[in-house]
Amino acid sequence: MSQSAAASPSSVFDQVRFVLNETSHPGNVGSAARAIKTMGFGRLVLAAPRAGAEVLRDPEAVALASGADDVLANALVVPDLAAALQGVSWAVALSARSREYGPPNAEPRESAAIAVQHAGQGDAVAFVFGSERTGLSNADVERCNALVHIPANPVYSSLNLSQAVQLIAWEMRMACLALERGDVASVAEAATPSPSAATTEALATRDDVEGMLTHLERALVDLDFLDPDNPKKLMTRLRRLFAKSHLEREEVNILRGIAKHILERKVRR
Ligand code: SAH
């Protein structure tokens, strides 16, 4: 469909995207459409679904979407996670597994409260879910600002994909309704300890941050600080640092300016 991933929305519910990355079961896509519609959301984004764009018309997906066939039909199909996060300022990765690296962890309720604060400031936010078989890769998780694990039964904590979507959509609904009621205090309380939304400046989008990281990486290689043949965990650690610092657009521009200056210094000499 023609809708842009960065289309400007009208209510806080419209600022929220549910992104399914590399989903393999059409039934889960239909169930996820139903899960988000029951909670008042409508933006479903499918990054590289295994069945391709045809998944939107798959009989199993249509059957399980039930009355949410409009959400299914309007779902945006994009080639990869980067495209799904275009224009998004705050992205939350959902993982059944804990990770050694990656962005800071948050509880589901806390992550919803933080996300709704950003959405309330007019920023697009996204919840990113992994594939049924392998979940999200570390690289996918590192594209996000926060990592959420639903604290389920520790000996069997991997939920069905659409059921994980349902739980997060419920938490987001509670947070959005609190914000709409003007219950800012309860949202802020649920968002602690993260001070993430304290800024009134425009947050950088995920694509701004990715562009800056690519630029910075080139500069660090140029400085001989980063060995491309043996990069170790430097970029992963820098991603985590930037994920924790909730970069504003202006700050990303400063970092790009530094990278540009480094890359141009040989020419100046
Ligand atoms: N086998 C996969 C799990 C796939 S479940 C793995 O080992 O990672 C499909 C998706 O549902 C996950 O990628 C995640 O986005 C979500 N999910 C399932 N259980 C979850 C949990 N307990 N906490 C957070 N997300 C979960």
mmCIF file of C-alpha atoms and ligand atoms in Angstrom:
data_model
loop_
_atom_site.group_PDB
_atom_site.id
_atom_site.type_symbol
_atom_site.label_atom_id
_atom_site.label_comp_id
_atom_site.label_asym_id
_atom_site.label_seq_id
_atom_site.Cartn_x
_atom_site.Cartn_y
_atom_site.Cartn_z
ATOM 1 C CA MET A 1 0.000 0.000 0.000
ATOM 2 C CA SER A 2 1.076 3.584 -0.490
ATOM 3 C CA GLN A 3 0.995 4.902 3.088
ATOM 4 C CA SER A 4 4.411 6.134 4.206
ATOM 5 C CA ALA A 5 5.996 4.616 7.313
ATOM 6 C CA ALA A 6 6.563 8.202 8.438
ATOM 7 C CA ALA A 7 3.030 9.506 7.716
ATOM 8 C CA SER A 8 1.954 12.170 10.205
ATOM 9 C CA PRO A 9 -0.627 10.846 12.621
ATOM 10 C CA SER A 10 -3.373 12.622 14.531
ATOM 11 C CA SER A 11 -3.825 11.047 17.987
ATOM 12 C CA VAL A 12 -1.461 9.483 20.468
ATOM 13 C CA PHE A 13 -2.744 6.027 19.414
ATOM 14 C CA ASP A 14 -1.767 6.811 15.819
ATOM 15 C CA GLN A 15 1.828 7.506 16.845
ATOM 16 C CA VAL A 16 2.350 3.871 17.789
ATOM 17 C CA ARG A 17 3.629 1.270 15.331
ATOM 18 C CA PHE A 18 3.701 -2.435 15.957
ATOM 19 C CA VAL A 19 6.486 -3.916 13.873
ATOM 20 C CA LEU A 20 6.697 -7.644 13.144
ATOM 21 C CA ASN A 21 10.140 -8.526 11.840
ATOM 22 C CA GLU A 22 10.537 -11.469 9.444
ATOM 23 C CA THR A 23 7.334 -13.155 10.560
ATOM 24 C CA SER A 24 6.845 -16.621 9.112
ATOM 25 C CA HIS A 25 3.272 -17.543 10.053
ATOM 26 C CA PRO A 26 0.458 -15.661 8.294
ATOM 27 C CA GLY A 27 -1.879 -16.647 11.126
ATOM 28 C CA ASN A 28 0.229 -14.619 13.551
ATOM 29 C CA VAL A 29 0.011 -11.575 11.293
ATOM 30 C CA GLY A 30 -3.799 -11.806 11.326
ATOM 31 C CA SER A 31 -3.865 -12.362 15.084
ATOM 32 C CA ALA A 32 -1.537 -9.408 15.634
ATOM 33 C CA ALA A 33 -3.841 -7.179 13.558
ATOM 34 C CA ARG A 34 -6.732 -8.229 15.780
ATOM 35 C CA ALA A 35 -4.653 -7.783 18.956
ATOM 36 C CA ILE A 36 -3.755 -4.182 18.161
ATOM 37 C CA LYS A 37 -7.211 -3.211 16.888
ATOM 38 C CA THR A 38 -8.894 -4.453 20.068
ATOM 39 C CA MET A 39 -6.602 -2.070 21.982
ATOM 40 C CA GLY A 40 -7.361 0.918 19.735
ATOM 41 C CA PHE A 41 -4.277 0.853 17.515
ATOM 42 C CA GLY A 42 -4.130 0.503 13.749
ATOM 43 C CA ARG A 43 -0.554 0.703 12.551
ATOM 44 C CA LEU A 44 0.877 -2.697 11.765
ATOM 45 C CA VAL A 45 4.213 -2.794 9.942
ATOM 46 C CA LEU A 46 5.622 -6.020 8.508
ATOM 47 C CA ALA A 47 9.353 -6.026 7.869
ATOM 48 C CA ALA A 48 10.376 -8.733 5.389
ATOM 49 C CA PRO A 49 7.532 -11.168 6.115
ATOM 50 C CA ARG A 50 8.449 -14.636 4.862
ATOM 51 C CA ALA A 51 5.371 -14.810 2.626
ATOM 52 C CA GLY A 52 6.056 -11.336 1.166
ATOM 53 C CA ALA A 53 3.306 -8.752 0.669
ATOM 54 C CA GLU A 54 0.938 -11.614 -0.216
ATOM 55 C CA VAL A 55 0.672 -12.331 3.500
ATOM 56 C CA LEU A 56 -1.953 -9.564 3.705
ATOM 57 C CA ARG A 57 -4.280 -11.691 1.578
ATOM 58 C CA ASP A 58 -3.367 -15.065 3.018
ATOM 59 C CA PRO A 59 -6.582 -16.941 3.993
ATOM 60 C CA GLU A 60 -5.215 -17.835 7.427
ATOM 61 C CA ALA A 61 -4.172 -14.246 8.126
ATOM 62 C CA VAL A 62 -7.574 -12.959 6.990
ATOM 63 C CA ALA A 63 -9.430 -15.564 9.081
ATOM 64 C CA LEU A 64 -7.489 -14.784 12.264
ATOM 65 C CA ALA A 65 -7.707 -11.018 11.765
ATOM 66 C CA SER A 66 -11.472 -11.500 12.007
ATOM 67 C CA GLY A 67 -12.994 -7.998 12.409
ATOM 68 C CA ALA A 68 -9.553 -6.393 12.113
ATOM 69 C CA ASP A 69 -9.389 -7.036 8.374
ATOM 70 C CA ASP A 70 -8.974 -3.277 7.832
ATOM 71 C CA VAL A 71 -5.811 -3.201 9.978
ATOM 72 C CA LEU A 72 -4.487 -6.215 8.079
ATOM 73 C CA ALA A 73 -5.299 -4.731 4.676
ATOM 74 C CA ASN A 74 -3.669 -1.409 5.649
ATOM 75 C CA ALA A 75 -0.544 -3.002 7.110
ATOM 76 C CA LEU A 76 2.637 -1.612 5.668
ATOM 77 C CA VAL A 77 5.021 -4.175 4.160
ATOM 78 C CA VAL A 78 8.645 -2.983 4.050
ATOM 79 C CA PRO A 79 11.903 -4.696 3.083
ATOM 80 C CA ASP A 80 13.689 -4.523 6.431
ATOM 81 C CA LEU A 81 13.669 -3.223 9.977
ATOM 82 C CA ALA A 82 15.455 -0.004 9.019
ATOM 83 C CA ALA A 83 12.562 0.857 6.693
ATOM 84 C CA ALA A 84 10.028 -0.087 9.382
ATOM 85 C CA LEU A 85 11.664 2.355 11.799
ATOM 86 C CA GLN A 86 11.833 5.247 9.352
ATOM 87 C CA GLY A 87 10.745 8.388 11.177
ATOM 88 C CA VAL A 88 10.519 6.590 14.530
ATOM 89 C CA SER A 89 12.106 8.396 17.495
ATOM 90 C CA TRP A 90 11.629 5.733 20.128
ATOM 91 C CA ALA A 91 11.814 2.016 19.379
ATOM 92 C CA VAL A 92 11.406 -0.807 21.864
ATOM 93 C CA ALA A 93 12.659 -4.326 21.084
ATOM 94 C CA LEU A 94 10.699 -7.256 22.535
ATOM 95 C CA SER A 95 12.741 -10.329 23.279
ATOM 96 C CA ALA A 96 12.042 -13.638 24.941
ATOM 97 C CA ARG A 97 15.789 -13.914 25.636
ATOM 98 C CA SER A 98 18.085 -11.681 27.657
ATOM 99 C CA ARG A 99 21.067 -10.175 25.818
ATOM 100 C CA GLU A 100 24.591 -9.470 26.902
ATOM 101 C CA TYR A 101 24.745 -6.244 24.905
ATOM 102 C CA GLY A 102 22.071 -4.035 23.492
ATOM 103 C CA PRO A 103 19.998 -1.145 24.792
ATOM 104 C CA PRO A 104 18.956 -0.793 28.438
ATOM 105 C CA ASN A 105 16.270 -3.138 29.759
ATOM 106 C CA ALA A 106 12.808 -1.938 30.736
ATOM 107 C CA GLU A 107 9.696 -3.582 32.160
ATOM 108 C CA PRO A 108 6.690 -3.746 29.784
ATOM 109 C CA ARG A 109 4.696 -1.186 31.811
ATOM 110 C CA GLU A 110 7.644 1.137 32.172
ATOM 111 C CA SER A 111 8.390 0.906 28.454
ATOM 112 C CA ALA A 112 4.763 1.770 27.623
ATOM 113 C CA ALA A 113 4.877 4.789 29.922
ATOM 114 C CA ILE A 114 8.110 6.019 28.357
ATOM 115 C CA ALA A 115 6.782 5.402 24.848
ATOM 116 C CA VAL A 116 3.549 7.267 25.511
ATOM 117 C CA GLN A 117 5.484 10.281 26.781
ATOM 118 C CA HIS A 118 7.344 10.419 23.479
ATOM 119 C CA ALA A 119 4.144 9.816 21.510
ATOM 120 C CA GLY A 120 2.476 12.617 23.467
ATOM 121 C CA GLN A 121 5.229 14.969 22.291
ATOM 122 C CA GLY A 122 4.390 14.070 18.704
ATOM 123 C CA ASP A 123 7.169 11.525 18.166
ATOM 124 C CA ALA A 124 6.520 8.233 16.393
ATOM 125 C CA VAL A 125 7.226 5.192 18.563
ATOM 126 C CA ALA A 126 7.526 1.513 17.669
ATOM 127 C CA PHE A 127 7.417 -1.854 19.382
ATOM 128 C CA VAL A 128 9.470 -4.410 17.492
ATOM 129 C CA PHE A 129 8.754 -8.146 17.649
ATOM 130 C CA GLY A 130 10.953 -10.931 16.326
ATOM 131 C CA SER A 131 10.282 -13.974 14.202
ATOM 132 C CA GLU A 132 8.653 -17.087 15.590
ATOM 133 C CA ARG A 133 11.688 -19.286 15.189
ATOM 134 C CA THR A 134 14.681 -17.121 16.001
ATOM 135 C CA GLY A 135 13.329 -13.922 17.550
ATOM 136 C CA LEU A 136 15.233 -10.669 16.960
ATOM 137 C CA SER A 137 18.925 -10.711 16.053
ATOM 138 C CA ASN A 138 21.355 -8.719 18.184
ATOM 139 C CA ALA A 139 21.699 -6.231 15.325
ATOM 140 C CA ASP A 140 17.894 -5.755 15.278
ATOM 141 C CA VAL A 141 17.816 -5.220 19.032
ATOM 142 C CA GLU A 142 20.657 -2.701 18.806
ATOM 143 C CA ARG A 143 18.575 -0.560 16.469
ATOM 144 C CA CYS A 144 16.191 0.085 19.352
ATOM 145 C CA ASN A 145 16.273 2.374 22.391
ATOM 146 C CA ALA A 146 15.118 -0.162 24.945
ATOM 147 C CA LEU A 147 14.827 -3.912 25.367
ATOM 148 C CA VAL A 148 11.754 -5.410 26.994
ATOM 149 C CA HIS A 149 11.275 -8.918 28.265
ATOM 150 C CA ILE A 150 7.783 -9.934 29.374
ATOM 151 C CA PRO A 151 8.526 -11.557 32.735
ATOM 152 C CA ALA A 152 6.633 -14.786 32.073
ATOM 153 C CA ASN A 153 7.211 -18.236 33.572
ATOM 154 C CA PRO A 154 11.020 -18.428 33.808
ATOM 155 C CA VAL A 155 11.052 -22.058 32.696
ATOM 156 C CA TYR A 156 8.802 -21.358 29.683
ATOM 157 C CA SER A 157 8.802 -17.689 28.834
ATOM 158 C CA SER A 158 8.503 -17.662 25.046
ATOM 159 C CA LEU A 159 5.007 -16.412 24.192
ATOM 160 C CA ASN A 160 3.288 -16.841 20.881
ATOM 161 C CA LEU A 161 4.166 -13.776 18.796
ATOM 162 C CA SER A 162 0.636 -12.362 18.576
ATOM 163 C CA GLN A 163 0.095 -12.936 22.302
ATOM 164 C CA ALA A 164 3.224 -10.915 23.049
ATOM 165 C CA VAL A 165 1.777 -8.202 20.781
ATOM 166 C CA GLN A 166 -1.501 -8.382 22.711
ATOM 167 C CA LEU A 167 0.176 -7.836 26.081
ATOM 168 C CA ILE A 168 2.184 -4.860 24.896
ATOM 169 C CA ALA A 169 -0.828 -3.371 23.105
ATOM 170 C CA TRP A 170 -2.763 -3.635 26.374
ATOM 171 C CA GLU A 171 0.001 -1.867 28.326
ATOM 172 C CA MET A 172 0.166 0.809 25.642
ATOM 173 C CA ARG A 173 -3.608 1.230 25.748
ATOM 174 C CA MET A 174 -3.521 1.816 29.505
ATOM 175 C CA ALA A 175 -0.703 4.339 29.080
ATOM 176 C CA CYS A 176 -2.421 6.151 26.175
ATOM 177 C CA LEU A 177 -5.722 6.380 28.061
ATOM 178 C CA ALA A 178 -3.925 7.767 31.133
ATOM 179 C CA LEU A 179 -2.274 10.403 28.965
ATOM 180 C CA GLU A 180 -5.558 11.282 27.256
ATOM 181 C CA ARG A 181 -7.203 11.694 30.690
ATOM 182 C CA GLY A 182 -4.415 14.110 31.564
ATOM 183 C CA ASP A 183 -3.121 11.737 34.221
ATOM 184 C CA VAL A 184 0.439 12.794 33.478
ATOM 185 C CA ALA A 185 1.628 12.034 37.021
ATOM 186 C CA SER A 186 0.771 8.337 36.832
ATOM 187 C CA VAL A 187 2.439 8.062 33.438
ATOM 188 C CA ALA A 188 5.561 9.801 34.743
ATOM 189 C CA GLU A 189 5.617 7.564 37.808
ATOM 190 C CA ALA A 190 5.348 4.412 35.689
ATOM 191 C CA ALA A 191 8.135 5.742 33.457
ATOM 192 C CA THR A 192 10.610 6.042 36.312
ATOM 193 C CA PRO A 193 13.440 5.333 36.774
ATOM 194 C CA SER A 194 14.014 6.386 33.173
ATOM 195 C CA PRO A 195 14.122 10.169 32.744
ATOM 196 C CA SER A 196 13.904 9.654 28.992
ATOM 197 C CA ALA A 197 11.114 11.999 28.029
ATOM 198 C CA ALA A 198 12.272 14.895 30.187
ATOM 199 C CA THR A 199 13.475 16.835 27.166
ATOM 200 C CA THR A 200 11.231 19.140 25.183
ATOM 201 C CA GLU A 201 13.675 19.171 22.255
ATOM 202 C CA ALA A 202 12.950 17.065 19.154
ATOM 203 C CA LEU A 203 14.351 13.573 19.571
ATOM 204 C CA ALA A 204 16.449 12.168 16.758
ATOM 205 C CA THR A 205 14.749 9.494 14.704
ATOM 206 C CA ARG A 206 16.187 5.984 14.485
ATOM 207 C CA ASP A 207 17.272 6.675 10.894
ATOM 208 C CA ASP A 208 19.065 9.895 11.995
ATOM 209 C CA VAL A 209 20.923 7.878 14.617
ATOM 210 C CA GLU A 210 21.797 5.084 12.159
ATOM 211 C CA GLY A 211 23.117 7.656 9.665
ATOM 212 C CA MET A 212 25.203 9.292 12.391
ATOM 213 C CA LEU A 213 26.617 5.914 13.539
ATOM 214 C CA THR A 214 27.687 5.035 10.000
ATOM 215 C CA HIS A 215 29.353 8.431 9.678
ATOM 216 C CA LEU A 216 31.032 8.137 13.079
ATOM 217 C CA GLU A 217 32.237 4.614 12.306
ATOM 218 C CA ARG A 218 33.953 5.885 9.146
ATOM 219 C CA ALA A 219 35.596 8.672 11.146
ATOM 220 C CA LEU A 220 36.808 6.267 13.839
ATOM 221 C CA VAL A 221 38.322 4.010 11.163
ATOM 222 C CA ASP A 222 39.967 7.066 9.617
ATOM 223 C CA LEU A 223 41.442 7.948 13.019
ATOM 224 C CA ASP A 224 42.814 4.383 13.354
ATOM 225 C CA PHE A 225 40.786 4.123 16.531
ATOM 226 C CA LEU A 226 38.582 1.416 15.029
ATOM 227 C CA ASP A 227 40.185 -1.477 13.168
ATOM 228 C CA PRO A 228 37.644 -2.677 10.580
ATOM 229 C CA ASP A 229 39.336 -6.109 10.534
ATOM 230 C CA ASN A 230 39.046 -6.403 14.298
ATOM 231 C CA PRO A 231 36.226 -4.095 15.377
ATOM 232 C CA LYS A 232 35.580 -5.896 18.684
ATOM 233 C CA LYS A 233 32.473 -4.496 20.375
ATOM 234 C CA LEU A 234 33.197 -0.808 19.887
ATOM 235 C CA MET A 235 30.169 0.088 17.728
ATOM 236 C CA THR A 236 27.897 -2.129 19.825
ATOM 237 C CA ARG A 237 29.018 -0.294 22.953
ATOM 238 C CA LEU A 238 28.628 3.094 21.325
ATOM 239 C CA ARG A 239 25.114 2.141 20.206
ATOM 240 C CA ARG A 240 24.294 1.245 23.795
ATOM 241 C CA LEU A 241 25.743 4.513 25.048
ATOM 242 C CA PHE A 242 23.658 6.489 22.555
ATOM 243 C CA ALA A 243 20.550 4.397 23.343
ATOM 244 C CA LYS A 244 20.912 5.406 26.989
ATOM 245 C CA SER A 245 21.338 9.073 26.230
ATOM 246 C CA HIS A 246 18.109 9.664 24.246
ATOM 247 C CA LEU A 247 19.760 11.733 21.563
ATOM 248 C CA GLU A 248 18.097 14.890 20.335
ATOM 249 C CA ARG A 249 18.241 15.828 16.663
ATOM 250 C CA GLU A 250 20.599 18.710 17.381
ATOM 251 C CA GLU A 251 22.984 16.414 19.280
ATOM 252 C CA VAL A 252 23.073 13.993 16.352
ATOM 253 C CA ASN A 253 23.983 16.926 14.123
ATOM 254 C CA ILE A 254 26.875 17.835 16.452
ATOM 255 C CA LEU A 255 28.182 14.252 16.353
ATOM 256 C CA ARG A 256 27.921 14.224 12.577
ATOM 257 C CA GLY A 257 29.759 17.529 12.491
ATOM 258 C CA ILE A 258 32.606 16.013 14.531
ATOM 259 C CA ALA A 259 32.753 12.969 12.218
ATOM 260 C CA LYS A 260 32.756 15.215 9.155
ATOM 261 C CA HIS A 261 35.570 17.310 10.597
ATOM 262 C CA ILE A 262 37.674 14.211 11.302
ATOM 263 C CA LEU A 263 37.136 12.891 7.784
ATOM 264 C CA GLU A 264 38.024 16.233 6.218
ATOM 265 C CA ARG A 265 41.149 16.914 8.257
ATOM 266 C CA LYS A 266 43.561 15.242 5.812
ATOM 267 C CA VAL A 267 42.204 17.376 3.024
ATOM 268 C CA ARG A 268 42.698 20.535 5.116
ATOM 269 C CA ARG A 269 46.328 19.682 5.978
HETATM 270 N N1 SAH B 1 12.306 -18.572 19.630
HETATM 271 C C1 SAH B 1 12.390 -17.151 19.733
HETATM 272 C C2 SAH B 1 11.153 -16.584 20.378
HETATM 273 C C3 SAH B 1 10.175 -16.234 19.365
HETATM 274 S S1 SAH B 1 8.671 -15.663 20.019
HETATM 275 C C4 SAH B 1 13.587 -16.740 20.547
HETATM 276 O O1 SAH B 1 14.274 -17.567 21.064
HETATM 277 O O2 SAH B 1 13.843 -15.556 20.671
HETATM 278 C C5 SAH B 1 8.356 -14.384 18.844
HETATM 279 C C6 SAH B 1 8.525 -12.992 19.388
HETATM 280 O O3 SAH B 1 7.537 -12.744 20.401
HETATM 281 C C7 SAH B 1 9.852 -12.672 20.054
HETATM 282 O O4 SAH B 1 10.862 -12.356 19.132
HETATM 283 C C8 SAH B 1 9.472 -11.470 20.899
HETATM 284 O O5 SAH B 1 9.428 -10.302 20.106
HETATM 285 C C9 SAH B 1 8.069 -11.836 21.359
HETATM 286 N N2 SAH B 1 8.090 -12.515 22.668
HETATM 287 C C10 SAH B 1 7.733 -13.772 22.969
HETATM 288 N N3 SAH B 1 7.877 -14.014 24.280
HETATM 289 C C11 SAH B 1 8.345 -12.881 24.833
HETATM 290 C C12 SAH B 1 8.701 -12.482 26.154
HETATM 291 N N4 SAH B 1 8.599 -13.302 27.207
HETATM 292 N N5 SAH B 1 9.126 -11.222 26.335
HETATM 293 C C13 SAH B 1 9.229 -10.356 25.301
HETATM 294 N N6 SAH B 1 8.918 -10.679 24.045
HETATM 295 C C14 SAH B 1 8.477 -11.915 23.798
#
